mmCIF file of C-alpha atoms in Angstrom:
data_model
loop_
_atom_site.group_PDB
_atom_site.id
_atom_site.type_symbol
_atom_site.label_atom_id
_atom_site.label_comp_id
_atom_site.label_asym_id
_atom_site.label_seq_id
_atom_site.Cartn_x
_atom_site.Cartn_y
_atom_site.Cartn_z
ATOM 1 C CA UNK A 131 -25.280 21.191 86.470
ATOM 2 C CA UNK A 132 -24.048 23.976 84.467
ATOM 3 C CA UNK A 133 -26.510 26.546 85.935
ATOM 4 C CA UNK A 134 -24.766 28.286 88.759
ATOM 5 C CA UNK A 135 -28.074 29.494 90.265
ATOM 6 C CA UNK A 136 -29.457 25.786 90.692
ATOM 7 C CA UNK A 137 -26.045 24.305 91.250
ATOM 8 C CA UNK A 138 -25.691 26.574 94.245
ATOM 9 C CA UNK A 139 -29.287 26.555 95.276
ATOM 10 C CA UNK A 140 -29.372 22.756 95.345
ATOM 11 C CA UNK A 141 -25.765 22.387 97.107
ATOM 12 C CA UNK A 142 -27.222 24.813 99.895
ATOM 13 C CA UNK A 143 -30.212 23.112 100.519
ATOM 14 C CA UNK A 144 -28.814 19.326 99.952
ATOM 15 C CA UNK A 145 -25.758 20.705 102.863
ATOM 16 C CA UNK A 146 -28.336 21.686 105.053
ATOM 17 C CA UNK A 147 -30.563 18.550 104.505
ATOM 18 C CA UNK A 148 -27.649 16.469 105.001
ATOM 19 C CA UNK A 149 -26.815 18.159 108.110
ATOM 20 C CA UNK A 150 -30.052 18.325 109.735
ATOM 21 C CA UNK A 151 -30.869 14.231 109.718
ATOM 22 C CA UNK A 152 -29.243 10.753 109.012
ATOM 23 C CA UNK A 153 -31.827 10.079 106.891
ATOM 24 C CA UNK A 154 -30.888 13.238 104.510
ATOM 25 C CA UNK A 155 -27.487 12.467 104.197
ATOM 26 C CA UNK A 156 -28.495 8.976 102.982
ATOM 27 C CA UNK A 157 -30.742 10.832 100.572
ATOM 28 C CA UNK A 158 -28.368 13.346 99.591
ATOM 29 C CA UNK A 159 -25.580 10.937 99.477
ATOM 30 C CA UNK A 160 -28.153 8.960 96.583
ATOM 31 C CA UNK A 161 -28.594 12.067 94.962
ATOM 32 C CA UNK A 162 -24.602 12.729 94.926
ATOM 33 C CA UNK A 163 -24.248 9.833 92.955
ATOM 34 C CA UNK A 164 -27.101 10.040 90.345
ATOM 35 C CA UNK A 165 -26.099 13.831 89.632
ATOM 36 C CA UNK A 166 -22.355 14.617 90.495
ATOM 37 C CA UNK A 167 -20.351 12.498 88.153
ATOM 38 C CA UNK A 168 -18.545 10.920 91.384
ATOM 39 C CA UNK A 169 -15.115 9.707 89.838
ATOM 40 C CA UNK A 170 -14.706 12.712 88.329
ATOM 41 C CA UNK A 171 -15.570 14.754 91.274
ATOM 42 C CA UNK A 172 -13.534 12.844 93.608
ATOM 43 C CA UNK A 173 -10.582 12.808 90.584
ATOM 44 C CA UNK A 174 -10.260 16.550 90.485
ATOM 45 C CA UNK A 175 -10.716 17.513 93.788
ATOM 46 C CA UNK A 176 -8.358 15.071 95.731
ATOM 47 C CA UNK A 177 -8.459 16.498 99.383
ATOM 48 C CA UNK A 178 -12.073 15.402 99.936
ATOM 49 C CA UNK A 179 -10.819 11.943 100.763
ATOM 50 C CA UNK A 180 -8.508 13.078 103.560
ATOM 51 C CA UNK A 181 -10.934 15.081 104.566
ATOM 52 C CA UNK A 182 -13.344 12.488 105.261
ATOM 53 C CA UNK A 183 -10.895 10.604 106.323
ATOM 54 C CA UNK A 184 -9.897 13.343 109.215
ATOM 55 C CA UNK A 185 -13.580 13.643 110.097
ATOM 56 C CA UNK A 186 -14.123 9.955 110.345
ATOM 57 C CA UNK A 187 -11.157 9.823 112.840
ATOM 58 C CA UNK A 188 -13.113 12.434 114.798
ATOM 59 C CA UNK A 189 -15.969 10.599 114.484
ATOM 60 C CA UNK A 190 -14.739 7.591 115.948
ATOM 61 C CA UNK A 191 -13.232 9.161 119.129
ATOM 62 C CA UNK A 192 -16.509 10.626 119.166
ATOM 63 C CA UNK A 193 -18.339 7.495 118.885
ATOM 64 C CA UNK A 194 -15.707 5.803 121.940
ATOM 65 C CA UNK A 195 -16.115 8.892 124.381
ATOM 66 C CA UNK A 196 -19.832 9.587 124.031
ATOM 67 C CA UNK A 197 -21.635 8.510 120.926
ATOM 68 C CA UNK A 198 -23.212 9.879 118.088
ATOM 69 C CA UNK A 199 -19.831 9.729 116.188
ATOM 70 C CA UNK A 200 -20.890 7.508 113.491
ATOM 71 C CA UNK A 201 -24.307 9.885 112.541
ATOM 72 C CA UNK A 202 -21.642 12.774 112.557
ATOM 73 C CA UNK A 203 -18.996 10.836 110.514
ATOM 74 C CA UNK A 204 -22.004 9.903 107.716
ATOM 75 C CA UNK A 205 -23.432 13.338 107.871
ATOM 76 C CA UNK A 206 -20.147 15.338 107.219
ATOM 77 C CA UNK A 207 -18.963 13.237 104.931
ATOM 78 C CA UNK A 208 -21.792 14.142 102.898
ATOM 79 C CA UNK A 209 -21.384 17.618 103.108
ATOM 80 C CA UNK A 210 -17.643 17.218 101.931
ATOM 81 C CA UNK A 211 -18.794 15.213 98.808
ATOM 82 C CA UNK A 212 -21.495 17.956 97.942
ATOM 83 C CA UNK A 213 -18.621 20.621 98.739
ATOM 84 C CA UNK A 214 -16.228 18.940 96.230
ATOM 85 C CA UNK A 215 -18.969 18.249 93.612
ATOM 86 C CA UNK A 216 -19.692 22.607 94.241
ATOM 87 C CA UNK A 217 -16.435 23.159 94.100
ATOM 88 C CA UNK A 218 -15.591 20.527 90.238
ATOM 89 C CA UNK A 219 -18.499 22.350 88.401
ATOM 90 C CA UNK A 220 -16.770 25.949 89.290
ATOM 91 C CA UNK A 221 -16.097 27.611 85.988
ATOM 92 C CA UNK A 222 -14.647 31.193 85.915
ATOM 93 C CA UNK A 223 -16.455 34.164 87.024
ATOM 94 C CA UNK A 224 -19.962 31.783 87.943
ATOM 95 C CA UNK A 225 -19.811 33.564 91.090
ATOM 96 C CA UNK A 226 -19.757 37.148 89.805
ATOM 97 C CA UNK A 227 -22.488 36.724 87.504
ATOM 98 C CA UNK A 228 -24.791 35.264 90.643
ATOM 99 C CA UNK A 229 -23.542 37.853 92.962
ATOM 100 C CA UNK A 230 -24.774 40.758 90.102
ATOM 101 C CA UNK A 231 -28.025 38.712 89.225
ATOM 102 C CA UNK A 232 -28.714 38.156 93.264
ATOM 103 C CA UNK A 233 -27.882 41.886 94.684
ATOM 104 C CA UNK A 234 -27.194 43.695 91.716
ATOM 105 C CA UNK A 235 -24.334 45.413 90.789
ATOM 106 C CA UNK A 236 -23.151 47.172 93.674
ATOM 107 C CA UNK A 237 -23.310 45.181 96.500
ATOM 108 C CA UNK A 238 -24.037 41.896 95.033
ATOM 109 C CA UNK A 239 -21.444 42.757 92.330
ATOM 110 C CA UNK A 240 -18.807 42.700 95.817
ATOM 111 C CA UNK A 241 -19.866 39.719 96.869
ATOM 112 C CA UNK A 242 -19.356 37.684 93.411
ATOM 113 C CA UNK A 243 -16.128 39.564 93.133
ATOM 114 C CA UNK A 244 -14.830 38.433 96.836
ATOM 115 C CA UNK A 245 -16.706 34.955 95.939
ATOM 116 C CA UNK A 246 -14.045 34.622 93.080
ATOM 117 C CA UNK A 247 -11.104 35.891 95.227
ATOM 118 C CA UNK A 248 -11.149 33.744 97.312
ATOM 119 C CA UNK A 249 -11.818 30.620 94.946
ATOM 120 C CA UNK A 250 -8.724 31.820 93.155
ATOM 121 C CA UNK A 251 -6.978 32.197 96.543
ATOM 122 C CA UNK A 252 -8.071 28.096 97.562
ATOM 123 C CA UNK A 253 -6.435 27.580 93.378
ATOM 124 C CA UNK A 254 -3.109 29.338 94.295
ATOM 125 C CA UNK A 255 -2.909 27.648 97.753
ATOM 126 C CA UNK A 256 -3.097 23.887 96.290
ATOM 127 C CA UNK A 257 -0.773 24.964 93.591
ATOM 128 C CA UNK A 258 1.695 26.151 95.707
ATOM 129 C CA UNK A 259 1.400 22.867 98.145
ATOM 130 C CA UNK A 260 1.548 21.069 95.281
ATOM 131 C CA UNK A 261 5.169 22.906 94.535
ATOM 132 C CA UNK A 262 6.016 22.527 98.194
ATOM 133 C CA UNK A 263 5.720 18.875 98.297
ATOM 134 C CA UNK A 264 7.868 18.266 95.018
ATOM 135 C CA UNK A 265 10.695 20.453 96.450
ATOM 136 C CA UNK A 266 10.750 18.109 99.625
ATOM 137 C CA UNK A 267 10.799 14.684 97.230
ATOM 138 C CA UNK A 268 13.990 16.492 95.545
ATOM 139 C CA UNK A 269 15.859 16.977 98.778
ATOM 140 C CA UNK A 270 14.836 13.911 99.283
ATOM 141 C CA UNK A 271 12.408 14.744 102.564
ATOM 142 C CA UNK A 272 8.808 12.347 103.189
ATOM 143 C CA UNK A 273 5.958 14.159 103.371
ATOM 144 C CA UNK A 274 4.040 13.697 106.533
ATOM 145 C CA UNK A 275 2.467 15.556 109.514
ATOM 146 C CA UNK A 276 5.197 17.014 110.412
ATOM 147 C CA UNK A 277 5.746 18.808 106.895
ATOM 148 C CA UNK A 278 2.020 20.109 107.700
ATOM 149 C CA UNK A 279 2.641 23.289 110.627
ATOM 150 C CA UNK A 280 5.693 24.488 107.938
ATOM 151 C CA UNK A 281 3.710 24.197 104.564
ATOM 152 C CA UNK A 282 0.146 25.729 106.553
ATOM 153 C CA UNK A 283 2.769 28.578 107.331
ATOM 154 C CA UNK A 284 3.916 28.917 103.797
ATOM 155 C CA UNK A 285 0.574 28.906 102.230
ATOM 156 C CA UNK A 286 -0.878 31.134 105.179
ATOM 157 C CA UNK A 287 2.182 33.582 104.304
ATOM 158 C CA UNK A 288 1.369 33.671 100.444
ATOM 159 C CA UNK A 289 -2.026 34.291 100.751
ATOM 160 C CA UNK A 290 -2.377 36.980 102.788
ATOM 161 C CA UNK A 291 0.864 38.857 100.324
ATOM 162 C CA UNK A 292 -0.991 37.920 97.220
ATOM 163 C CA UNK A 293 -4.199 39.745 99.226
ATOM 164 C CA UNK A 294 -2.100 42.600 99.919
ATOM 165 C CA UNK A 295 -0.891 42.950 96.461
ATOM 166 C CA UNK A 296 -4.543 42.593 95.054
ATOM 167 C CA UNK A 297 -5.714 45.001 97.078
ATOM 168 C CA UNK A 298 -2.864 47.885 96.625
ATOM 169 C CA UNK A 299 -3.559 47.122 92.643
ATOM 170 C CA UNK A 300 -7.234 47.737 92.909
ATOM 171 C CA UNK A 301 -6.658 51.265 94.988
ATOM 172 C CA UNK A 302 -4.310 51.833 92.538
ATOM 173 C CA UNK A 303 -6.824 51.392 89.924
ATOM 174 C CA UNK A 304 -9.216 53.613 91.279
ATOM 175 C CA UNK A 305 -11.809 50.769 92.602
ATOM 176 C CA UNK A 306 -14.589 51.900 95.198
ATOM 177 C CA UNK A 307 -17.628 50.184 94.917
ATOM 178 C CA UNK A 308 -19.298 48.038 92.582
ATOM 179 C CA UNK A 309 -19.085 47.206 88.574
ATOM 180 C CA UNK A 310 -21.022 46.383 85.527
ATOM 181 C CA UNK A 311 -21.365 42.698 84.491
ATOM 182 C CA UNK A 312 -23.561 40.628 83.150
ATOM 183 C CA UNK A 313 -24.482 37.239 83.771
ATOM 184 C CA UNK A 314 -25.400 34.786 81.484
ATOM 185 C CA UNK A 315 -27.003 31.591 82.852
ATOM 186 C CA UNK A 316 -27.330 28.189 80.678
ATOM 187 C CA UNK A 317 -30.341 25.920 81.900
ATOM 188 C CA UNK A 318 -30.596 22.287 80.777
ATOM 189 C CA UNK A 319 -33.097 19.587 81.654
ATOM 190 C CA UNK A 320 -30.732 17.705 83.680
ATOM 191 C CA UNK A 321 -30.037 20.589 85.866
ATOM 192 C CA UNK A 322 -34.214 21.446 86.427
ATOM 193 C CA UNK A 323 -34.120 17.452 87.228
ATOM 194 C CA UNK A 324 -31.417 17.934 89.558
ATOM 195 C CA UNK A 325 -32.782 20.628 91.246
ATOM 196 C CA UNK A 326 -36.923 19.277 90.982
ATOM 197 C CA UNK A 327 -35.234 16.040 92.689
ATOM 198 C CA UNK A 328 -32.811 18.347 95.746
ATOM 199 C CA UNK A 329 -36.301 19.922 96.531
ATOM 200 C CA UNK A 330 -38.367 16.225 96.337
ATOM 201 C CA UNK A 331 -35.496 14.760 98.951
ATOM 202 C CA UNK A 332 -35.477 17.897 100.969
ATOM 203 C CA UNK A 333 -39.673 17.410 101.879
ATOM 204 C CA UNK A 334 -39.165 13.648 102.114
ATOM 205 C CA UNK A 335 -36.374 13.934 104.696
ATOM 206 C CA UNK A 336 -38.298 16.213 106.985
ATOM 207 C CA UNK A 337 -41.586 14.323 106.392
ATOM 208 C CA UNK A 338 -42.513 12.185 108.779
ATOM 209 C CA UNK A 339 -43.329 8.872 107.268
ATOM 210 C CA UNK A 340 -46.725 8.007 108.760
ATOM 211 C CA UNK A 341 -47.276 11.693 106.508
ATOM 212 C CA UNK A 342 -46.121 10.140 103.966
ATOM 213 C CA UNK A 343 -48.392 7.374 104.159
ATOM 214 C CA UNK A 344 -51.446 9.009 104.626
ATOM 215 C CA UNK A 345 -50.713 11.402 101.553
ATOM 216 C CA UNK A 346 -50.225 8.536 99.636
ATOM 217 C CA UNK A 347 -53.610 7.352 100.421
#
């Protein structure tokens, strides 16, 4: 979808569907693969694997100790996968132009600007793990859990000085409040099908189906 407004508007209402019921995820997880490009999704952003992976683990000791683990395994999974397919389409400075066109350019101008701070932040952060783990295969180091507490320390550490440094640069510039942009949004047909289709699973999943039947009559 290249249209910010429905990309987010459908990713939002497909996370919440897919939260909400079993039978959303399933729906959401059929709409994943129809409109997300799924290789290339799961291609470029690499960590949603683990990440399901750590959830499912969850799950499962879930499932042992008091059930429901497997509903909360399928259902977070889901949300990953429509996180990561969010997260693909990003282009630069999507989220400033919503921000403006949602609150204007003052406050909603802030919000797209922190919106694309801290996506560049998340950029910087797998860089720099990236760098982390190539310096431990040249000393000749394995990367495993124990490498995680020291390289979450790292990237926790580098963050929060590139924030600082941000921040001094903007006072320095003379930023208060707000800033002129402005947005330009490209529409296609597969992106009002998309979003026509995130709105058609969100009724069905909260429709009961004896509804369903008798509207269909």
């Amino acid at each position: 979808m290249q249209d910010i407004r429905l990309r987010t508007g459908a990713a939002a209402l497909l996370s919440f569907v897919a939260f909400t019921t079993l039978t959303g995820a399933l729906l959401v997880f059929i709409w994943w693969l129809v409109f997300s490009h799924p290789l290339q999704v799961l291609k470029k952003i690499r960590g949603a694997v683990p990440a399901i992976i750590l959830v499912a683990f969850f799950g499962l000791v879930l499932e042992l100790t008091g059930g429901g683990g497997f509903s909360y395994t399928a259902r977070m999974a889901v949300i990953i996968l429509v996180g990561a397919w969010l997260y693909a389409e990003y282009r630069q400075g999507e989220f400033l132009g919503l921000g403006t066109w949602l609150g204007g350019k003052k406050a909603g101008f802030d919000c797209g600007m922190v919106a694309e701070m801290a996506i560049q932040s998340l950029d910087l952060m797998a860089a720099d793990l990236t760098r982390i783990r190539h310096a431990q295969e040249l000393k000749g180091g394995h990367w495993g859990v124990r490498s995680l507490v020291p390289a979450g320390s790292i990237l926790i550490r580098g963050t929060l000085r590139r924030a600082d440094e941000t921040a001094e640069l903007m006072a320095v510039r003379g930023y208060q409040r707000g800033g002129s942009c402005c947005p330009l949004f490209t529409t296609t047909r597969r992106d009002i099908i998309a979003g026509i289709a995130a709105v058609c699973i969100t009724v069905i999943a909260f429709l009961p189906v004896s509804e369903f039947f008798i509207l269909y009559h």
